[in-house]
GROMACS .gro file of N, CA and C in nm:
model
  534
    1LYS      N    1  23.193  -1.017  -2.303
    1LYS     CA    2  23.240  -0.949  -2.407
    1LYS      C    3  23.111  -0.958  -2.507
    2ALA      N    4  23.064  -1.048  -2.489
    2ALA     CA    5  22.937  -1.057  -2.607
    2ALA      C    6  22.807  -0.963  -2.593
    3ARG      N    7  22.793  -0.923  -2.472
    3ARG     CA    8  22.700  -0.829  -2.440
    3ARG      C    9  22.753  -0.685  -2.471
    4CYS      N   10  22.882  -0.676  -2.495
    4CYS     CA   11  22.956  -0.524  -2.547
    4CYS      C   12  22.932  -0.547  -2.676
    5ALA      N   13  22.974  -0.664  -2.729
    5ALA     CA   14  22.948  -0.654  -2.897
    5ALA      C   15  22.847  -0.635  -2.918
    6LYS      N   16  22.729  -0.680  -2.898
    6LYS     CA   17  22.596  -0.646  -2.919
    6LYS      C   18  22.577  -0.508  -2.898
    7THR      N   19  22.601  -0.431  -2.794
    7THR     CA   20  22.584  -0.288  -2.814
    7THR      C   21  22.662  -0.214  -2.910
    8ILE      N   22  22.769  -0.226  -2.908
    8ILE     CA   23  22.839  -0.176  -3.003
    8ILE      C   24  22.818  -0.217  -3.167
    9GLN      N   25  22.761  -0.314  -3.191
    9GLN     CA   26  22.699  -0.370  -3.342
    9GLN      C   27  22.564  -0.286  -3.366
   10GLU      N   28  22.475  -0.274  -3.256
   10GLU     CA   29  22.365  -0.175  -3.263
   10GLU      C   30  22.376  -0.045  -3.300
   11ARG      N   31  22.527   0.015  -3.250
   11ARG     CA   32  22.509   0.152  -3.293
   11ARG      C   33  22.599   0.162  -3.385
   12ARG      N   34  22.674   0.063  -3.429
   12ARG     CA   35  22.773   0.059  -3.563
   12ARG      C   36  22.766  -0.062  -3.643
   13PRO      N   37  22.655  -0.073  -3.725
   13PRO     CA   38  22.653  -0.208  -3.791
   13PRO      C   39  22.780  -0.240  -3.862
   14ASP      N   40  22.807  -0.132  -3.912
   14ASP     CA   41  22.940  -0.136  -4.020
   14ASP      C   42  23.054  -0.176  -3.981
   15ILE      N   43  23.078  -0.217  -3.824
   15ILE     CA   44  23.195  -0.202  -3.776
   15ILE      C   45  23.292  -0.327  -3.822
   16ASP      N   46  23.393  -0.337  -3.861
   16ASP     CA   47  23.459  -0.468  -3.914
   16ASP      C   48  23.472  -0.563  -3.774
   17ALA      N   49  23.490  -0.710  -3.771
   17ALA     CA   50  23.492  -0.810  -3.674
   17ALA      C   51  23.611  -0.783  -3.614
   18GLU      N   52  23.701  -0.764  -3.673
   18GLU     CA   53  23.859  -0.722  -3.586
   18GLU      C   54  23.831  -0.609  -3.506
   19GLU      N   55  23.798  -0.493  -3.527
   19GLU     CA   56  23.743  -0.360  -3.444
   19GLU      C   57  23.642  -0.395  -3.351
   20LEU      N   58  23.552  -0.492  -3.368
   20LEU     CA   59  23.459  -0.515  -3.275
   20LEU      C   60  23.515  -0.583  -3.170
   21ASP      N   61  23.608  -0.698  -3.233
   21ASP     CA   62  23.680  -0.779  -3.113
   21ASP      C   63  23.733  -0.741  -3.037
   22TYR      N   64  23.823  -0.621  -3.079
   22TYR     CA   65  23.893  -0.531  -2.971
   22TYR      C   66  23.822  -0.454  -2.883
   23ALA      N   67  23.731  -0.348  -2.935
   23ALA     CA   68  23.648  -0.264  -2.871
   23ALA      C   69  23.545  -0.343  -2.793
   24SER      N   70  23.484  -0.456  -2.814
   24SER     CA   71  23.406  -0.549  -2.697
   24SER      C   72  23.508  -0.589  -2.607
   25SER      N   73  23.611  -0.590  -2.608
   25SER     CA   74  23.692  -0.681  -2.507
   25SER      C   75  23.756  -0.603  -2.427
   26ALA      N   76  23.771  -0.457  -2.476
   26ALA     CA   77  23.811  -0.335  -2.424
   26ALA      C   78  23.713  -0.316  -2.293
   27MET      N   79  23.588  -0.301  -2.358
   27MET     CA   80  23.498  -0.239  -2.298
   27MET      C   81  23.422  -0.345  -2.179
   28GLY      N   82  23.409  -0.469  -2.203
   28GLY     CA   83  23.383  -0.550  -2.114
   28GLY      C   84  23.482  -0.605  -2.014
   29TYR      N   85  23.607  -0.610  -2.037
   29TYR     CA   86  23.729  -0.609  -1.926
   29TYR      C   87  23.693  -0.486  -1.834
   30GLY      N   88  23.718  -0.347  -1.924
   30GLY     CA   89  23.706  -0.220  -1.858
   30GLY      C   90  23.567  -0.197  -1.774
   31ALA      N   91  23.506  -0.276  -1.788
   31ALA     CA   92  23.369  -0.272  -1.721
   31ALA      C   93  23.374  -0.329  -1.583
   32VAL      N   94  23.452  -0.444  -1.611
   32VAL     CA   95  23.438  -0.499  -1.455
   32VAL      C   96  23.552  -0.435  -1.359
   33LYS      N   97  23.678  -0.442  -1.423
   33LYS     CA   98  23.778  -0.359  -1.366
   33LYS      C   99  23.717  -0.218  -1.284
   34TYR      N  100  23.658  -0.148  -1.385
   34TYR     CA  101  23.621   0.015  -1.319
   34TYR      C  102  23.498  -0.042  -1.209
   35SER      N  103  23.406  -0.140  -1.236
   35SER     CA  104  23.308  -0.159  -1.126
   35SER      C  105  23.390  -0.199  -0.982
   36ASP      N  106  23.472  -0.265  -0.999
   36ASP     CA  107  23.558  -0.313  -0.905
   36ASP      C  108  23.617  -0.215  -0.835
   37LEU      N  109  23.704  -0.117  -0.897
   37LEU     CA  110  23.759  -0.010  -0.840
   37LEU      C  111  23.719   0.127  -0.805
   38LYS      N  112  23.582   0.123  -0.863
   38LYS     CA  113  23.476   0.260  -0.820
   38LYS      C  114  23.442   0.228  -0.650
   39ASN      N  115  23.428   0.104  -0.617
   39ASN     CA  116  23.381   0.063  -0.472
   39ASN      C  117  23.541   0.108  -0.396
   40ASN      N  118  23.486   0.190  -0.259
   40ASN     CA  119  23.581   0.168  -0.146
   40ASN      C  120  23.595   0.057  -0.095
   41ARG      N  121  23.733   0.036  -0.121
   41ARG     CA  122  23.781  -0.107  -0.084
   41ARG      C  123  23.748  -0.137   0.094
   42GLN      N  124  23.676  -0.090   0.155
   42GLN     CA  125  23.650  -0.107   0.283
   42GLN      C  126  23.486  -0.158   0.314
   43SER      N  127  23.405  -0.140   0.181
   43SER     CA  128  23.251  -0.166   0.190
   43SER      C  129  23.237  -0.263   0.076
   44ASN      N  130  23.137  -0.322   0.137
   44ASN     CA  131  23.051  -0.431   0.038
   44ASN      C  132  22.993  -0.386  -0.112
   45TYR      N  133  22.979  -0.454  -0.184
   45TYR     CA  134  22.904  -0.418  -0.301
   45TYR      C  135  22.861  -0.545  -0.377
   46LYS      N  136  22.775  -0.501  -0.468
   46LYS     CA  137  22.720  -0.613  -0.515
   46LYS      C  138  22.764  -0.619  -0.687
   47PHE      N  139  22.814  -0.750  -0.698
   47PHE     CA  140  22.823  -0.791  -0.841
   47PHE      C  141  22.723  -0.778  -0.935
   48SER      N  142  22.681  -0.691  -1.026
   48SER     CA  143  22.586  -0.721  -1.117
   48SER      C  144  22.640  -0.682  -1.249
   49TYR      N  145  22.642  -0.759  -1.362
   49TYR     CA  146  22.703  -0.726  -1.507
   49TYR      C  147  22.587  -0.632  -1.570
   50ASP      N  148  22.472  -0.649  -1.497
   50ASP     CA  149  22.366  -0.530  -1.571
   50ASP      C  150  22.426  -0.393  -1.530
   51GLN      N  151  22.453  -0.387  -1.389
   51GLN     CA  152  22.501  -0.234  -1.374
   51GLN      C  153  22.632  -0.209  -1.425
   52MET      N  154  22.723  -0.319  -1.433
   52MET     CA  155  22.838  -0.290  -1.526
   52MET      C  156  22.846  -0.219  -1.646
   53LEU      N  157  22.752  -0.275  -1.704
   53LEU     CA  158  22.727  -0.279  -1.848
   53LEU      C  159  22.644  -0.154  -1.873
   54SER      N  160  22.600  -0.097  -1.801
   54SER     CA  161  22.479   0.030  -1.819
   54SER      C  162  22.564   0.117  -1.919
   55LEU      N  163  22.478   0.217  -1.989
   55LEU     CA  164  22.504   0.310  -2.074
   55LEU      C  165  22.499   0.430  -1.987
   56GLN      N  166  22.457   0.422  -1.859
   56GLN     CA  167  22.443   0.547  -1.813
   56GLN      C  168  22.497   0.544  -1.667
   57GLY      N  169  22.499   0.669  -1.630
   57GLY     CA  170  22.581   0.643  -1.461
   57GLY      C  171  22.733   0.625  -1.448
   58ASP      N  172  22.764   0.605  -1.350
   58ASP     CA  173  22.915   0.571  -1.304
   58ASP      C  174  22.949   0.412  -1.321
   59THR      N  175  22.973   0.423  -1.460
   59THR     CA  176  23.017   0.287  -1.527
   59THR      C  177  23.136   0.305  -1.614
   60ALA      N  178  23.230   0.212  -1.646
   60ALA     CA  179  23.344   0.243  -1.747
   60ALA      C  180  23.241   0.236  -1.933
   61VAL      N  181  23.141   0.175  -1.910
   61VAL     CA  182  23.086   0.184  -2.054
   61VAL      C  183  23.045   0.327  -2.074
   62TYR      N  184  22.970   0.392  -1.970
   62TYR     CA  185  22.909   0.524  -2.003
   62TYR      C  186  23.062   0.624  -2.044
   63LEU      N  187  23.147   0.595  -1.966
   63LEU     CA  188  23.292   0.692  -1.953
   63LEU      C  189  23.356   0.666  -2.089
   64LEU      N  190  23.334   0.553  -2.110
   64LEU     CA  191  23.429   0.479  -2.242
   64LEU      C  192  23.371   0.558  -2.399
   65TYR      N  193  23.216   0.545  -2.403
   65TYR     CA  194  23.126   0.595  -2.489
   65TYR      C  195  23.153   0.771  -2.464
   66ALA      N  196  23.161   0.814  -2.347
   66ALA     CA  197  23.202   0.960  -2.326
   66ALA      C  198  23.340   1.008  -2.431
   67TYR      N  199  23.454   0.926  -2.371
   67TYR     CA  200  23.545   0.943  -2.455
   67TYR      C  201  23.593   0.952  -2.585
   68ALA      N  202  23.487   0.857  -2.654
   68ALA     CA  203  23.491   0.815  -2.769
   68ALA      C  204  23.400   0.940  -2.866
   69ARG      N  205  23.317   0.984  -2.782
   69ARG     CA  206  23.216   1.115  -2.850
   69ARG      C  207  23.355   1.226  -2.832
   70ILE      N  208  23.426   1.274  -2.742
   70ILE     CA  209  23.487   1.366  -2.697
   70ILE      C  210  23.606   1.347  -2.845
   71SER      N  211  23.661   1.234  -2.870
   71SER     CA  212  23.744   1.192  -2.961
   71SER      C  213  23.691   1.239  -3.121
   72GLY      N  214  23.559   1.206  -3.088
   72GLY     CA  215  23.472   1.211  -3.192
   72GLY      C  216  23.459   1.409  -3.272
   73ILE      N  217  23.470   1.444  -3.149
   73ILE     CA  218  23.438   1.605  -3.183
   73ILE      C  219  23.579   1.644  -3.236
   74LEU      N  220  23.698   1.609  -3.147
   74LEU     CA  221  23.801   1.616  -3.257
   74LEU      C  222  23.823   1.596  -3.379
   75ARG      N  223  23.796   1.470  -3.401
   75ARG     CA  224  23.801   1.439  -3.569
   75ARG      C  225  23.704   1.523  -3.651
   76LYS      N  226  23.616   1.548  -3.624
   76LYS     CA  227  23.509   1.612  -3.693
   76LYS      C  228  23.559   1.761  -3.721
   77SER      N  229  23.600   1.815  -3.626
   77SER     CA  230  23.664   1.967  -3.626
   77SER      C  231  23.755   1.956  -3.766
   78GLY      N  232  23.851   1.840  -3.797
   78GLY     CA  233  23.910   1.864  -3.879
   78GLY      C  234  24.052   1.940  -3.888
   79VAL      N  235  24.052   1.973  -3.720
   79VAL     CA  236  24.156   2.075  -3.697
   79VAL      C  237  24.284   2.008  -3.664
   80ASP      N  238  24.394   2.031  -3.696
   80ASP     CA  239  24.508   1.968  -3.631
   80ASP      C  240  24.542   1.992  -3.518
   81ILE      N  241  24.520   1.931  -3.413
   81ILE     CA  242  24.559   1.969  -3.266
   81ILE      C  243  24.673   2.006  -3.231
   82GLY      N  244  24.765   1.937  -3.307
   82GLY     CA  245  24.933   1.966  -3.265
   82GLY      C  246  24.971   2.148  -3.282
   83ASP      N  247  24.897   2.135  -3.408
   83ASP     CA  248  24.933   2.295  -3.446
   83ASP      C  249  24.863   2.382  -3.372
   84LEU      N  250  24.717   2.353  -3.357
   84LEU     CA  251  24.683   2.454  -3.275
   84LEU      C  252  24.752   2.489  -3.120
   85GLN      N  253  24.776   2.358  -3.063
   85GLN     CA  254  24.856   2.374  -2.940
   85GLN      C  255  24.952   2.457  -2.974
   86LYS      N  256  24.994   2.471  -3.039
   86LYS     CA  257  25.147   2.574  -3.103
   86LYS      C  258  25.092   2.745  -3.129
   87SER      N  259  24.977   2.727  -3.171
   87SER     CA  260  24.938   2.864  -3.205
   87SER      C  261  24.827   2.947  -3.112
   88ALA      N  262  24.774   2.883  -3.045
   88ALA     CA  263  24.616   2.919  -2.980
   88ALA      C  264  24.630   2.922  -2.826
   89ARG      N  265  24.536   2.992  -2.780
   89ARG     CA  266  24.566   2.979  -2.633
   89ARG      C  267  24.392   2.947  -2.569
   90ILE      N  268  24.398   2.875  -2.465
   90ILE     CA  269  24.279   2.857  -2.409
   90ILE      C  270  24.208   2.985  -2.323
   91GLN      N  271  24.112   3.035  -2.349
   91GLN     CA  272  24.053   3.162  -2.319
   91GLN      C  273  23.896   3.108  -2.255
   92ILE      N  274  23.937   3.111  -2.146
   92ILE     CA  275  23.790   3.077  -2.054
   92ILE      C  276  23.723   3.208  -1.996
   93LYS      N  277  23.597   3.212  -2.048
   93LYS     CA  278  23.499   3.289  -2.060
   93LYS      C  279  23.363   3.261  -2.006
   94GLU      N  280  23.306   3.170  -2.028
   94GLU     CA  281  23.175   3.063  -1.977
   94GLU      C  282  23.195   3.011  -1.860
   95PRO      N  283  23.079   2.991  -1.782
   95PRO     CA  284  23.064   2.929  -1.626
   95PRO      C  285  23.111   2.788  -1.660
   96GLN      N  286  23.086   2.754  -1.795
   96GLN     CA  287  23.103   2.589  -1.810
   96GLN      C  288  23.254   2.581  -1.830
   97GLU      N  289  23.311   2.655  -1.932
   97GLU     CA  290  23.454   2.680  -1.951
   97GLU      C  291  23.521   2.665  -1.811
   98ILE      N  292  23.516   2.778  -1.720
   98ILE     CA  293  23.575   2.748  -1.579
   98ILE      C  294  23.548   2.610  -1.502
   99ALA      N  295  23.439   2.589  -1.498
   99ALA     CA  296  23.411   2.445  -1.427
   99ALA      C  297  23.499   2.333  -1.497
  100LEU      N  298  23.505   2.331  -1.633
  100LEU     CA  299  23.597   2.219  -1.671
  100LEU      C  300  23.720   2.285  -1.670
  101GLY      N  301  23.757   2.396  -1.661
  101GLY     CA  302  23.910   2.427  -1.639
  101GLY      C  303  23.956   2.350  -1.518
  102ILE      N  304  23.888   2.405  -1.416
  102ILE     CA  305  23.912   2.382  -1.263
  102ILE      C  306  23.912   2.222  -1.257
  103LYS      N  307  23.816   2.170  -1.296
  103LYS     CA  308  23.815   2.037  -1.270
  103LYS      C  309  23.941   1.962  -1.355
  104LEU      N  310  23.950   1.994  -1.468
  104LEU     CA  311  24.125   1.958  -1.509
  104LEU      C  312  24.224   1.968  -1.424
  105ALA      N  313  24.218   2.105  -1.389
  105ALA     CA  314  24.345   2.127  -1.273
  105ALA      C  315  24.336   2.043  -1.171
  106GLN      N  316  24.239   1.984  -1.131
  106GLN     CA  317  24.241   1.900  -1.022
  106GLN      C  318  24.300   1.753  -1.051
  107PHE      N  319  24.328   1.727  -1.167
  107PHE     CA  320  24.360   1.585  -1.179
  107PHE      C  321  24.527   1.541  -1.122
  108PRO      N  322  24.582   1.646  -1.123
  108PRO     CA  323  24.741   1.591  -1.037
  108PRO      C  324  24.684   1.581  -0.885
  109ASP      N  325  24.583   1.636  -0.823
  109ASP     CA  326  24.551   1.631  -0.675
  109ASP      C  327  24.491   1.466  -0.703
  110ALA      N  328  24.385   1.424  -0.783
  110ALA     CA  329  24.312   1.319  -0.771
  110ALA      C  330  24.422   1.215  -0.774
  111VAL      N  331  24.524   1.227  -0.837
  111VAL     CA  332  24.627   1.102  -0.852
  111VAL      C  333  24.705   1.107  -0.734
  112SER      N  334  24.718   1.246  -0.655
  112SER     CA  335  24.811   1.201  -0.538
  112SER      C  336  24.751   1.175  -0.444
  113GLU      N  337  24.573   1.202  -0.420
  113GLU     CA  338  24.499   1.131  -0.317
  113GLU      C  339  24.519   0.994  -0.327
  114THR      N  340  24.472   0.954  -0.471
  114THR     CA  341  24.481   0.786  -0.480
  114THR      C  342  24.612   0.770  -0.434
  115LEU      N  343  24.714   0.783  -0.448
  115LEU     CA  344  24.871   0.747  -0.430
  115LEU      C  345  24.866   0.747  -0.261
  116SER      N  346  24.817   0.852  -0.201
  116SER     CA  347  24.878   0.847  -0.049
  116SER      C  348  24.743   0.790   0.008
  117THR      N  349  24.625   0.765  -0.024
  117THR     CA  350  24.506   0.665   0.060
  117THR      C  351  24.507   0.504  -0.020
  118LEU      N  352  24.614   0.491  -0.136
  118LEU     CA  353  24.560   0.346  -0.172
  118LEU      C  354  24.423   0.313  -0.208
  119MET      N  355  24.344   0.437  -0.261
  119MET     CA  356  24.214   0.417  -0.265
  119MET      C  357  24.175   0.437  -0.447
  120PRO      N  358  24.174   0.375  -0.527
  120PRO     CA  359  24.180   0.387  -0.627
  120PRO      C  360  23.984   0.440  -0.677
  121ASN      N  361  23.931   0.442  -0.595
  121ASN     CA  362  23.787   0.484  -0.625
  121ASN      C  363  23.808   0.640  -0.615
  122ARG      N  364  23.909   0.705  -0.565
  122ARG     CA  365  23.945   0.841  -0.589
  122ARG      C  366  23.937   0.884  -0.746
  123LEU      N  367  24.005   0.817  -0.807
  123LEU     CA  368  24.033   0.837  -0.930
  123LEU      C  369  23.912   0.792  -1.009
  124THR      N  370  23.841   0.714  -0.960
  124THR     CA  371  23.717   0.654  -1.040
  124THR      C  372  23.595   0.781  -1.036
  125GLU      N  373  23.608   0.871  -0.912
  125GLU     CA  374  23.514   0.955  -0.864
  125GLU      C  375  23.580   1.062  -0.984
  126TYR      N  376  23.685   1.064  -0.959
  126TYR     CA  377  23.715   1.190  -1.071
  126TYR      C  378  23.703   1.195  -1.216
  127ILE      N  379  23.708   1.079  -1.259
  127ILE     CA  380  23.703   1.076  -1.401
  127ILE      C  381  23.539   1.078  -1.431
  128TYR      N  382  23.448   1.020  -1.310
  128TYR     CA  383  23.323   1.030  -1.382
  128TYR      C  384  23.278   1.189  -1.350
  129ASP      N  385  23.340   1.239  -1.251
  129ASP     CA  386  23.278   1.408  -1.245
  129ASP      C  387  23.360   1.458  -1.314
  130LEU      N  388  23.473   1.475  -1.385
  130LEU     CA  389  23.508   1.528  -1.519
  130LEU      C  390  23.443   1.496  -1.630
  131THR      N  391  23.354   1.379  -1.651
  131THR     CA  392  23.289   1.371  -1.770
  131THR      C  393  23.153   1.435  -1.737
  132GLU      N  394  23.102   1.416  -1.626
  132GLU     CA  395  22.974   1.515  -1.614
  132GLU      C  396  22.997   1.669  -1.621
  133VAL      N  397  23.104   1.713  -1.598
  133VAL     CA  398  23.185   1.834  -1.599
  133VAL      C  399  23.189   1.897  -1.749
  134PHE      N  400  23.235   1.800  -1.850
  134PHE     CA  401  23.241   1.774  -1.937
  134PHE      C  402  23.103   1.791  -2.048
  135ASN      N  403  23.025   1.720  -1.988
  135ASN     CA  404  22.871   1.707  -2.070
  135ASN      C  405  22.795   1.850  -2.050
  136GLN      N  406  22.824   1.915  -1.922
  136GLN     CA  407  22.755   2.046  -1.919
  136GLN      C  408  22.834   2.163  -2.015
  137PHE      N  409  22.983   2.154  -2.025
  137PHE     CA  410  23.038   2.229  -2.105
  137PHE      C  411  22.963   2.206  -2.282
  138TYR      N  412  22.979   2.100  -2.273
  138TYR     CA  413  22.977   2.083  -2.436
  138TYR      C  414  22.799   2.084  -2.449
  139GLY      N  415  22.715   2.073  -2.369
  139GLY     CA  416  22.570   2.094  -2.410
  139GLY      C  417  22.529   2.245  -2.390
  140ASN      N  418  22.649   2.340  -2.331
  140ASN     CA  419  22.623   2.495  -2.293
  140ASN      C  420  22.715   2.564  -2.415
  141CYS      N  421  22.818   2.501  -2.454
  141CYS     CA  422  22.929   2.568  -2.530
  141CYS      C  423  22.953   2.508  -2.662
  142LYS      N  424  22.905   2.609  -2.751
  142LYS     CA  425  22.938   2.538  -2.914
  142LYS      C  426  23.087   2.517  -2.919
  143VAL      N  427  23.124   2.410  -2.967
  143VAL     CA  428  23.250   2.401  -2.999
  143VAL      C  429  23.281   2.422  -3.139
  144ILE      N  430  23.246   2.366  -3.235
  144ILE     CA  431  23.291   2.370  -3.391
  144ILE      C  432  23.222   2.465  -3.440
  145ASP      N  433  23.274   2.554  -3.508
  145ASP     CA  434  23.200   2.648  -3.609
  145ASP      C  435  23.175   2.782  -3.511
  146ASP      N  436  23.254   2.776  -3.426
  146ASP     CA  437  23.222   2.892  -3.337
  146ASP      C  438  23.334   3.005  -3.334
  147GLU      N  439  23.340   3.122  -3.252
  147GLU     CA  440  23.403   3.236  -3.261
  147GLU      C  441  23.516   3.208  -3.157
  148ASN      N  442  23.493   3.111  -3.060
  148ASN     CA  443  23.574   3.039  -2.950
  148ASN      C  444  23.647   2.890  -2.980
  149GLN      N  445  23.621   2.838  -3.121
  149GLN     CA  446  23.655   2.726  -3.141
  149GLN      C  447  23.811   2.677  -3.106
  150ASP      N  448  23.898   2.767  -3.156
  150ASP     CA  449  24.022   2.722  -3.117
  150ASP      C  450  24.052   2.696  -2.973
  151SER      N  451  23.991   2.802  -2.872
  151SER     CA  452  24.014   2.769  -2.718
  151SER      C  453  23.938   2.638  -2.689
  152ARG      N  454  23.805   2.637  -2.719
  152ARG     CA  455  23.713   2.508  -2.685
  152ARG      C  456  23.760   2.371  -2.751
  153LEU      N  457  23.850   2.378  -2.832
  153LEU     CA  458  23.901   2.277  -2.891
  153LEU      C  459  24.011   2.228  -2.832
  154LEU      N  460  24.105   2.307  -2.775
  154LEU     CA  461  24.184   2.297  -2.667
  154LEU      C  462  24.152   2.256  -2.567
  155LEU      N  463  24.027   2.267  -2.494
  155LEU     CA  464  23.998   2.235  -2.394
  155LEU      C  465  23.919   2.078  -2.404
  156VAL      N  466  23.849   2.052  -2.482
  156VAL     CA  467  23.820   1.950  -2.544
  156VAL      C  468  23.963   1.841  -2.531
  157ASP      N  469  24.043   1.846  -2.618
  157ASP     CA  470  24.196   1.825  -2.602
  157ASP      C  471  24.233   1.778  -2.478
  158ALA      N  472  24.221   1.880  -2.391
  158ALA     CA  473  24.274   1.849  -2.247
  158ALA      C  474  24.204   1.754  -2.176
  159THR      N  475  24.091   1.751  -2.204
  159THR     CA  476  23.971   1.653  -2.163
  159THR      C  477  23.989   1.517  -2.163
  160ALA      N  478  24.029   1.497  -2.301
  160ALA     CA  479  24.064   1.361  -2.391
  160ALA      C  480  24.193   1.322  -2.333
  161THR      N  481  24.288   1.407  -2.321
  161THR     CA  482  24.446   1.365  -2.246
  161THR      C  483  24.400   1.323  -2.107
  162VAL      N  484  24.342   1.402  -2.025
  162VAL     CA  485  24.330   1.381  -1.875
  162VAL      C  486  24.250   1.224  -1.876
  163MET      N  487  24.116   1.231  -1.936
  163MET     CA  488  24.099   1.100  -1.947
  163MET      C  489  24.142   0.978  -2.008
  164LYS      N  490  24.207   1.006  -2.115
  164LYS     CA  491  24.297   0.866  -2.152
  164LYS      C  492  24.408   0.847  -2.024
  165GLN      N  493  24.484   0.945  -2.004
  165GLN     CA  494  24.546   0.942  -1.894
  165GLN      C  495  24.499   0.855  -1.754
  166THR      N  496  24.378   0.901  -1.713
  166THR     CA  497  24.317   0.823  -1.619
  166THR      C  498  24.265   0.692  -1.660
  167PHE      N  499  24.229   0.667  -1.767
  167PHE     CA  500  24.184   0.492  -1.811
  167PHE      C  501  24.319   0.439  -1.803
  168LYS      N  502  24.466   0.482  -1.817
  168LYS     CA  503  24.557   0.411  -1.816
  168LYS      C  504  24.616   0.385  -1.692
  169LEU      N  505  24.598   0.471  -1.609
  169LEU     CA  506  24.637   0.459  -1.462
  169LEU      C  507  24.508   0.351  -1.394
  170LEU      N  508  24.394   0.342  -1.433
  170LEU     CA  509  24.304   0.246  -1.392
  170LEU      C  510  24.304   0.112  -1.455
  171GLY      N  511  24.409   0.097  -1.571
  171GLY     CA  512  24.449  -0.023  -1.629
  171GLY      C  513  24.319  -0.059  -1.733
  172MET      N  514  24.242   0.042  -1.763
  172MET     CA  515  24.156   0.059  -1.894
  172MET      C  516  24.218   0.095  -2.032
  173THR      N  517  24.162   0.047  -2.129
  173THR     CA  518  24.202   0.048  -2.257
  173THR      C  519  24.106   0.162  -2.357
  174PRO      N  520  24.137   0.288  -2.319
  174PRO     CA  521  24.041   0.407  -2.396
  174PRO      C  522  24.014   0.351  -2.562
  175LEU      N  523  23.896   0.385  -2.595
  175LEU     CA  524  23.852   0.393  -2.700
  175LEU      C  525  23.811   0.510  -2.799
  176GLU      N  526  23.880   0.526  -2.883
  176GLU     CA  527  23.860   0.650  -2.986
  176GLU      C  528  23.722   0.631  -3.040
  177ARG      N  529  23.688   0.513  -3.099
  177ARG     CA  530  23.575   0.520  -3.179
  177ARG      C  531  23.512   0.385  -3.082
  178ILE      N  532  23.349   0.367  -3.080
  178ILE     CA  533  23.258   0.278  -3.018
  178ILE      C  534  23.149   0.270  -3.149
   0.00000   0.00000   0.00000
């Protein structure tokens, strides 16, 4: 928890003590839990705090930061997503939008496979892959102040929704801001 708090404070020096405590607890607990669940239960693994708390790669910390960034995109847009869901449609045109749409559509299959095999690492693989596909989408497709903003915001929101649900299934607390 202390290492997580230090990382968060370095990125957000203005964070208040209560929010810091909540975020560092969620991140620390999530890091250990995710690290345990991402490994195939039939194989050995090395317990390493350094690896668990890494900001890069297949770690809870990386995924939680990605989720917070996605939440930030939605906040920064200033758009009421509820209203947008009623009035706009997703229109997939670019290859990265197609890839993200396909990955989002695979969520029920990932959950089903996790349940049928009793292997939670299937779900951790899914959320990591989803995050990587989202990063490709976001790196190549402008979301805010673009003619495709409404559609792309709906894709961003769908990604946030699936990530939040996946975190909950894994017993982790999603963080909107870190």
